[in-house]
Coordinates of C-alpha atoms in Angstrom, one line a residue:
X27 CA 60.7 142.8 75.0
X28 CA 61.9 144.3 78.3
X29 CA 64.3 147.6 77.5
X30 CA 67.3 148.8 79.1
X31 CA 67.9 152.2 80.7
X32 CA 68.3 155.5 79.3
X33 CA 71.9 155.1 81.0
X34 CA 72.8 152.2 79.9
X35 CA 72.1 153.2 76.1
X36 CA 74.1 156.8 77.0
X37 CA 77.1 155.2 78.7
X38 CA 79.6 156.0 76.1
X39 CA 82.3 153.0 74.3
X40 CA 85.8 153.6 75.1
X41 CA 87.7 154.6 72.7
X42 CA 90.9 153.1 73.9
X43 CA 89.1 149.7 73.5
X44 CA 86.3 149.2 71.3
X45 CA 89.0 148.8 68.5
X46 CA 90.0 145.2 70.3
X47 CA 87.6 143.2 67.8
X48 CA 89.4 144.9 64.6
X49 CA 93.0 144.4 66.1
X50 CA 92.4 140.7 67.2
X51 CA 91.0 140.2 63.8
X52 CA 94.3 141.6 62.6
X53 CA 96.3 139.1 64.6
X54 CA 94.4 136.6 63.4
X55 CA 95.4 137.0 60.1
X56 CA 99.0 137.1 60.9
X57 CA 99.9 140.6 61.4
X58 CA 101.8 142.0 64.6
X59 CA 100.7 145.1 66.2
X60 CA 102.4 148.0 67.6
X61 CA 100.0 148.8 70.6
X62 CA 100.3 152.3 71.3
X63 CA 96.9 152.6 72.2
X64 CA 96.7 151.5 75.7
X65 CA 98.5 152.9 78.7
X66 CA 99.7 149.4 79.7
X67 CA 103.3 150.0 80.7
X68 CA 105.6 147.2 80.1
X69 CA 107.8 147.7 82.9
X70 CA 108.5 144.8 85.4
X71 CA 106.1 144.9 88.8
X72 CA 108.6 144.9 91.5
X73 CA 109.4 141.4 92.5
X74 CA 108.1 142.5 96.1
X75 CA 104.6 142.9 95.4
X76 CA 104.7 139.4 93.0
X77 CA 106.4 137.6 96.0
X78 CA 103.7 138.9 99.0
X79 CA 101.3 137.3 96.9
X80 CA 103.4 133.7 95.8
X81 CA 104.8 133.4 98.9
X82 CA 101.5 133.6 101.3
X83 CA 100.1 130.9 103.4
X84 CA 96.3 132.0 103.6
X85 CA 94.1 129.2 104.7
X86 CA 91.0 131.3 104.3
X87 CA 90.6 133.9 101.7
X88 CA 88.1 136.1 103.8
X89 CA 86.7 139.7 103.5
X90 CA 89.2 142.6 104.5
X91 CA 87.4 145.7 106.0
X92 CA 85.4 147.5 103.1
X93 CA 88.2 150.6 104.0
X94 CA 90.7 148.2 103.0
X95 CA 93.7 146.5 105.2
X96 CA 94.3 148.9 108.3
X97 CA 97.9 148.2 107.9
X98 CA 97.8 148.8 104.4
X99 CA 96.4 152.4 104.8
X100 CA 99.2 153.3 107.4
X101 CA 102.0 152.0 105.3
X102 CA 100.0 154.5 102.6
X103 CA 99.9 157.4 104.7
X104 CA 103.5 157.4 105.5
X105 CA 104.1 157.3 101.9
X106 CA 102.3 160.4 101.4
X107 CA 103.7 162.1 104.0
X108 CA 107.1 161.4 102.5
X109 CA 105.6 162.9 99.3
X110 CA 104.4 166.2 100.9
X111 CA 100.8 164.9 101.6
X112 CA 99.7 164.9 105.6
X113 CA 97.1 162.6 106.0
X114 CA 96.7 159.5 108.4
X115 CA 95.1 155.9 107.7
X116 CA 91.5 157.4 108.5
X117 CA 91.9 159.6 105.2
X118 CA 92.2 156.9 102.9
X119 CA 89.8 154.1 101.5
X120 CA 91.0 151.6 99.5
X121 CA 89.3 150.9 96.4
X122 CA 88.9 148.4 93.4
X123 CA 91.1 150.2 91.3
X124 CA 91.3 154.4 90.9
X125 CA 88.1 153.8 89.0
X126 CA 86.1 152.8 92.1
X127 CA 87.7 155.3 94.1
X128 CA 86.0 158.3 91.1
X129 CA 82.6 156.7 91.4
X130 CA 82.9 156.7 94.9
X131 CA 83.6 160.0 94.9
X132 CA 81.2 161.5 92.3
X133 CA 78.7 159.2 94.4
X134 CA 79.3 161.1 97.4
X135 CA 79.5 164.5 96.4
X136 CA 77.3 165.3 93.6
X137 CA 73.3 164.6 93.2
X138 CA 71.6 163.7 89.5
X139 CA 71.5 167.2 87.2
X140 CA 75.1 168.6 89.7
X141 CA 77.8 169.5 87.2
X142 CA 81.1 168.8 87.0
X143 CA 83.8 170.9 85.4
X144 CA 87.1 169.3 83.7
X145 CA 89.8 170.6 81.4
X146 CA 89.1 168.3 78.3
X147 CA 90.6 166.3 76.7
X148 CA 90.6 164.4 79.6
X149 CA 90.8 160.6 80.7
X150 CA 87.6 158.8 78.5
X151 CA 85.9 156.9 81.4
X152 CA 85.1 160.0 83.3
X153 CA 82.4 160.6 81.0
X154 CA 81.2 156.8 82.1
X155 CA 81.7 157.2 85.5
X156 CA 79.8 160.5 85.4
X157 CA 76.9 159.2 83.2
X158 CA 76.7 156.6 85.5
X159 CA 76.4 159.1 88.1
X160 CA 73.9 161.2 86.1
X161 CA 76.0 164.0 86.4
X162 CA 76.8 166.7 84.0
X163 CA 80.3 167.5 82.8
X164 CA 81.1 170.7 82.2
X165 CA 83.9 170.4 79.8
X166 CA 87.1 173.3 79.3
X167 CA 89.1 173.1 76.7
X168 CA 92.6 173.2 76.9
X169 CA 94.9 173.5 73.5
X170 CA 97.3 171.9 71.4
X171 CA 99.0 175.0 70.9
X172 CA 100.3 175.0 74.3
X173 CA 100.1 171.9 75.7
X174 CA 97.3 171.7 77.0
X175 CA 98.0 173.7 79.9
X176 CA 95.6 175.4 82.4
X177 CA 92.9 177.4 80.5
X178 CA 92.4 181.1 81.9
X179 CA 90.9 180.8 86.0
X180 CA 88.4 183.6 84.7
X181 CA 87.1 180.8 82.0
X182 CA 86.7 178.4 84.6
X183 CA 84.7 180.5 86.3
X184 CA 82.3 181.8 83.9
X185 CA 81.2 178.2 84.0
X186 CA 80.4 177.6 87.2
X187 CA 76.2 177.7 88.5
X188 CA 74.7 176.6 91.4
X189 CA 74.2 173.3 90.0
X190 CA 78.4 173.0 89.8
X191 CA 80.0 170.1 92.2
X192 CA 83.5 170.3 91.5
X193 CA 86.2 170.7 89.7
X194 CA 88.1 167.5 88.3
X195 CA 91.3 167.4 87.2
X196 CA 94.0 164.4 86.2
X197 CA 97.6 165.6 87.2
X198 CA 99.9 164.3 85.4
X199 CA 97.4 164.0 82.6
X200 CA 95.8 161.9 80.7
X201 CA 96.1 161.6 77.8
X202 CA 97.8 164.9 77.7
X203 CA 100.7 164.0 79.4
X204 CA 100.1 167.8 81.3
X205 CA 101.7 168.2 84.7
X206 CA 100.1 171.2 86.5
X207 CA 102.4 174.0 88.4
X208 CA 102.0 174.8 91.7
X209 CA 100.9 178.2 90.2
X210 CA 98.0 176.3 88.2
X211 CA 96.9 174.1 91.4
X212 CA 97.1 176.7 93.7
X213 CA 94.6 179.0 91.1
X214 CA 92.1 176.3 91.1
X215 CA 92.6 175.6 95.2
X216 CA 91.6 179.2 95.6
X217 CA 88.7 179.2 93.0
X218 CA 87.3 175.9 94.6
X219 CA 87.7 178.3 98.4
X220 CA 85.9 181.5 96.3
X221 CA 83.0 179.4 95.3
X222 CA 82.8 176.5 98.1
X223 CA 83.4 173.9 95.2
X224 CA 85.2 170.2 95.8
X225 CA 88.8 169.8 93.8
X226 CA 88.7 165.7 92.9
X227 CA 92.3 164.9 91.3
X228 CA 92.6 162.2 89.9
X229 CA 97.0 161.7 90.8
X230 CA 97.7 158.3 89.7
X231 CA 100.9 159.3 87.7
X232 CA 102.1 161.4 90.6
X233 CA 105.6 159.3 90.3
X234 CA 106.3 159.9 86.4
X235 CA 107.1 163.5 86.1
X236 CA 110.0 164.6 84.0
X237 CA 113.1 167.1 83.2
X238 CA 113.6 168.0 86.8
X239 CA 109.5 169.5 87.4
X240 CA 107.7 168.4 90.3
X241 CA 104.5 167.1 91.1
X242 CA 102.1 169.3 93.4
X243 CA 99.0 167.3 94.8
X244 CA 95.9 168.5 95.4
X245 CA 96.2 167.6 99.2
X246 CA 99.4 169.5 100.2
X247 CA 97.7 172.8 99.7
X248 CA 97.0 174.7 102.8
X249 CA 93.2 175.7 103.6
X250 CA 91.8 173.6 101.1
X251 CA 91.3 170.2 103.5
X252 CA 87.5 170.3 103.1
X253 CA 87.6 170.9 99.3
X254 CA 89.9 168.3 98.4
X255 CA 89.6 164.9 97.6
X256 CA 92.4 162.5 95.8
X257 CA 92.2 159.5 93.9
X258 CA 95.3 157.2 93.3
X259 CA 96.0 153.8 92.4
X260 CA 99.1 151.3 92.2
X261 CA 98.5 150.2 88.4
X262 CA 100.7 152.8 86.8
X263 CA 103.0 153.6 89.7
X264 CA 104.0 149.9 90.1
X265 CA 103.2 148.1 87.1
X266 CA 100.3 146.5 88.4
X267 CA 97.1 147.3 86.3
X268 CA 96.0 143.6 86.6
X269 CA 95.9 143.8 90.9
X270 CA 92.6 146.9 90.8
X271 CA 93.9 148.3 93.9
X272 CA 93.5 152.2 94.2
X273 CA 92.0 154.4 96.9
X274 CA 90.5 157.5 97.9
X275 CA 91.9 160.1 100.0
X276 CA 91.0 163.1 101.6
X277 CA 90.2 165.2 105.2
X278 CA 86.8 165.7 104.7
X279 CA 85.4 163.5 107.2
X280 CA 81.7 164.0 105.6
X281 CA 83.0 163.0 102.5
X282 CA 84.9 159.9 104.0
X283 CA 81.7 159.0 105.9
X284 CA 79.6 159.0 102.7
X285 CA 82.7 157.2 100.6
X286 CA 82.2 154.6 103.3
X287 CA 78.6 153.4 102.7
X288 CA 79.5 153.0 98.9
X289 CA 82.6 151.1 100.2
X290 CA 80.6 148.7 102.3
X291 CA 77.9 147.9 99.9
X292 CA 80.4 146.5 97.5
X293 CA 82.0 144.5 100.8
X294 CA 85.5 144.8 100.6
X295 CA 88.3 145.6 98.2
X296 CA 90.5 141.9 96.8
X297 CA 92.9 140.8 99.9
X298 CA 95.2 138.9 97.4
X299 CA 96.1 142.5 95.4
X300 CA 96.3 144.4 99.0
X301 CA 98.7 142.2 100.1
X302 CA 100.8 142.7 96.8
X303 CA 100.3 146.2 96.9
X304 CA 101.1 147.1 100.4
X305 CA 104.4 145.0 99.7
X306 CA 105.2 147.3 96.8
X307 CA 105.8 150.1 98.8
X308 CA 108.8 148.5 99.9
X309 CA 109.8 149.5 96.5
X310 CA 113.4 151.3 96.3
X311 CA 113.1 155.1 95.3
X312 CA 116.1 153.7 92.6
X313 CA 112.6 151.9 90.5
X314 CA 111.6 155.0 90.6
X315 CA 114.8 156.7 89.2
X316 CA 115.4 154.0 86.2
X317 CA 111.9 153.9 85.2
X318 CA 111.6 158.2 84.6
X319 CA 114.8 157.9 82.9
X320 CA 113.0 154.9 81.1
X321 CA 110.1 156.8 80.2
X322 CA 112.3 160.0 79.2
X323 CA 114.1 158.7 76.8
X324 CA 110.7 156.8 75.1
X325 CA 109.1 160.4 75.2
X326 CA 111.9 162.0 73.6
X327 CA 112.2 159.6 70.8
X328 CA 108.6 159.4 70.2
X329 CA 108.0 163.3 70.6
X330 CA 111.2 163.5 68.0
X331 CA 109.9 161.2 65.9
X332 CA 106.3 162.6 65.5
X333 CA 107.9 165.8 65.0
X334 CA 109.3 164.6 61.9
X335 CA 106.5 163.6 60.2
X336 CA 105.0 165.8 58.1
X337 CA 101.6 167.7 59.1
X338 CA 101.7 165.8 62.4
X339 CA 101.2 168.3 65.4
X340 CA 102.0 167.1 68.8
X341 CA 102.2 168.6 72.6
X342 CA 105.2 167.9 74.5
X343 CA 104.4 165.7 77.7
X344 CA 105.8 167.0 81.3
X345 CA 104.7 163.8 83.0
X346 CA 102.3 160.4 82.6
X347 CA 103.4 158.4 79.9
X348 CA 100.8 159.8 77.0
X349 CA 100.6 162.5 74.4
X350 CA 98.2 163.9 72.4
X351 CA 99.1 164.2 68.6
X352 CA 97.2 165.6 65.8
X353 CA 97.6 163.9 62.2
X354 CA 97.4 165.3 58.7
X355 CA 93.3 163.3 58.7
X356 CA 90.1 164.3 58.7
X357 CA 88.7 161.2 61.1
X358 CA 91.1 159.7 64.0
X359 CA 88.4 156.6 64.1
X360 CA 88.3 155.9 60.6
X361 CA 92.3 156.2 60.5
X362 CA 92.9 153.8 63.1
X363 CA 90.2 151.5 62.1
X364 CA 92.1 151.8 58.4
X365 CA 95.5 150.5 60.4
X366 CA 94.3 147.5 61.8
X367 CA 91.8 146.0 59.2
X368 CA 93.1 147.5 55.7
X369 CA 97.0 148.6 56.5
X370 CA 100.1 146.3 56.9
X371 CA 103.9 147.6 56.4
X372 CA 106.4 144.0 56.1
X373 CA 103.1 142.2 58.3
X374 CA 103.2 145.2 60.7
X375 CA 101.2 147.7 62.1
X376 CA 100.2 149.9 64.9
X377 CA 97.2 150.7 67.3
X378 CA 96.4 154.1 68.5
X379 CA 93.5 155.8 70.4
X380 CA 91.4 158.3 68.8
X381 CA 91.3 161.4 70.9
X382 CA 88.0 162.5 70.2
X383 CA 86.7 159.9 72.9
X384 CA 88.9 161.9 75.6
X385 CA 86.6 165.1 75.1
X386 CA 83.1 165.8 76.0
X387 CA 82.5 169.0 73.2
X388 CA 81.1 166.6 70.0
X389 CA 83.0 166.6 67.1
X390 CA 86.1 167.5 68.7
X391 CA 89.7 166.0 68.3
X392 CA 88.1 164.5 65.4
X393 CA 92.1 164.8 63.8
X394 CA 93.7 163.7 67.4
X395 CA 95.1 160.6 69.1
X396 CA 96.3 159.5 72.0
X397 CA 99.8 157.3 71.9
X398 CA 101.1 155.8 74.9
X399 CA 104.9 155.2 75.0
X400 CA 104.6 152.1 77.0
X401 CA 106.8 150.1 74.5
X402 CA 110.7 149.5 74.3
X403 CA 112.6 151.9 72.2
X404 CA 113.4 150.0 69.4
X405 CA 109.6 148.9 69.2
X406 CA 108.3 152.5 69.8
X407 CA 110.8 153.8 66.8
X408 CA 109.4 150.7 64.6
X409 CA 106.0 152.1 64.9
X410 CA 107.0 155.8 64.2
X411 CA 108.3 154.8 61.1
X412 CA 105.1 152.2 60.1
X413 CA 102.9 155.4 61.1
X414 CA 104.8 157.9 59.4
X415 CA 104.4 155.3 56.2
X416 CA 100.6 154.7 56.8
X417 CA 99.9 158.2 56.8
X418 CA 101.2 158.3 53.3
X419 CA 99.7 156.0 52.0
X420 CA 96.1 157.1 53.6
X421 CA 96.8 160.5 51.7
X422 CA 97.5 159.3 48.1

């Protein structure tokens, strides 16, 4: 029998999903779950983007250029430049989703063997995309203890070899919830300068950042055009995970060049989910306002919550909509395999992530998950309290 590729046996399961066949067994036996595992926010897409879409009168539903709607990309770089970011429509590609836009940028930059260094823990699928790539990551590991902040420049840098690519980074973070300072981006700017490295951040939380702190991007640091690239999306900033519409972004016209080959082999990005999301930013900065005071509130209550448990650790978010919290276990896969096919509180339970999927370094965050406050208060305080009572009765 024919056998499949050393990468397709290494491309790693992701740990936010490969517990769907134990939680829709679970629902087939009647119990309701408390998803905390996913970061699918329940917010509404704004009706602007759903009525583009409703409302069209296409007769032929042809190609778009493979860099995405040209009046798409200008509508995007004015909304940039509003947010501190000076680029034009030439900068940006659009992409099938943020995910498209990483691979098209790891696909550009780096060779089979380059390295890649990322604070871990750190979004799952970027050890897919990179295996996909055959690239190396080069994990740093950030800490509970202070959550999860920048580790040291001077540890960065002991990392780095002449096989290293670039530095990647998720700001906010996922699933750490981390939003870097302007100190912290403006270390790793001039790191990337000192050793002629690429800075790929991955921003597509830029909008959800909380108590009054501000996001700093990647591309608004001066010097550092030909060293930056960004990756965004419209799933999380407009509700609209289902339309795969992200992009990439940056000055580098090399890089753009290269980004552009990868973007015409796969045609063209959907023209139904452009249209929607070029009508979304239409969207009223007041969306914006509610859904951080929204998302505030849900951290609070679930940060309060957690911290009431006993033996539960957990790091305070600054933005996204995640958090990383360690529990009083010795396995986060075995726990929250326990929850769906063995636990039930009154027919109820809840789904969580285990965090050991988000790092690189084996056998670590074996304790940790990742929980998403994507739910409704009075859902999200439901499955605080059917946590705190599994994790009793896991420890009898």
């Amino acid at each position: 029998m024919p056998s499949i590729s050393n990468k397709g046996r290494n491309m790693p399961e992701s740990p936010i999903r490969k517990l769907v066949p134990f939680a829709e067994a679970a629902v087939k036996k009647g119990k309701k779950i408390y998803q905390l595992n996913i970061g699918q926010p329940d917010i509404e897409t704004p009706k602007a983007a759903l009525d583009a879409v409703k409302n069209n009168n296409i007769d032929v539903l042809s190609y778009s250029h493979s860099a995405g709607f040209e009046s798409y990309r200008t509508k995007l770089a004015k909304y940039y430049r509003k947010n501190d970011i000076p680029v034009d429509a030439l900068d940006i590609i659009i992409t099938t989703g943020g995910s498209e836009a990483l691979l098209f940028a790891m696909g550009s930059i780096t060779d089979p063997g380059d390295e890649v260094i990322i604070p871990e823990p750190f979004y799952a699928n970027y050890n897919g995309f990179a295996t996909a790539s055959g690239v190396q990551i080069v994990p740093i590991k950030g800490s509970i203890e202070d959550n999860f902040s920048l580790p040291p420049i001077s540890e960065f840098e002991k990392l780095i070899t002449d096989k290293t690519k670039a530095i990647l980074l998720c700001n906010p973070g996922n699933p750490t919830g981390y939003l870097y300072t302007r100190e912290e981006i403006q270390q790793l700017a001039d790191l990337a300068l000192k050793h002629d490295l690429f800075i790929v951040a991955d921003e597509v939380y830029r909008e959800f950042a909380y108590d009054g702190v501000k996001h700093h991007s990647i591309m608004s640091i001066p010097g550092l055009e030909q060293n930056a690239i960004m990756v965004d999306s419209v799933s999380k900033r407009y509700s609209m995970c289902g339309a795969r519409i992200g992009c990439l972004v940056s000055k580098n016209k090399e890089v753009m060049i290269a980004a552009m080959k990868f973007a015409q082999a796969r045609l063209s990005p959907p023209t139904f989910a452009q249209i929607a999301a070029e009508a979304a930013l239409d969207t009223p900065d007041e969306y914006f306002e509610d859904v951080n005071k929204e998302y505030t509130e849900r951290r609070n209550l679930l940060i309060e919550g957690l911290e009431q448990i006993p033996g539960v650790k957990v790091a305070k978010p600054k933005g996204a909509f995640y958090c990383i919290a360690e529990l009083p276990i010795d396995n986060a896969d075995k726990f929250a395999q326990w929850l769906l096919e063995e636990f039930q509180h009154n027919g109820e339970t809840v789904m969580v992530a285990p965090a050991n999927g988000f790092y690189s370094t084996p056998n670590t965050g074996m304790n940790q998950v990742r929980i998403a406050y994507v739910l409704k208060k009075e859902n999200l305080e439901k499955a605080i309290e059917i946590l705190k009572i599994a994790l009793e009765e896991y420890n009898k």
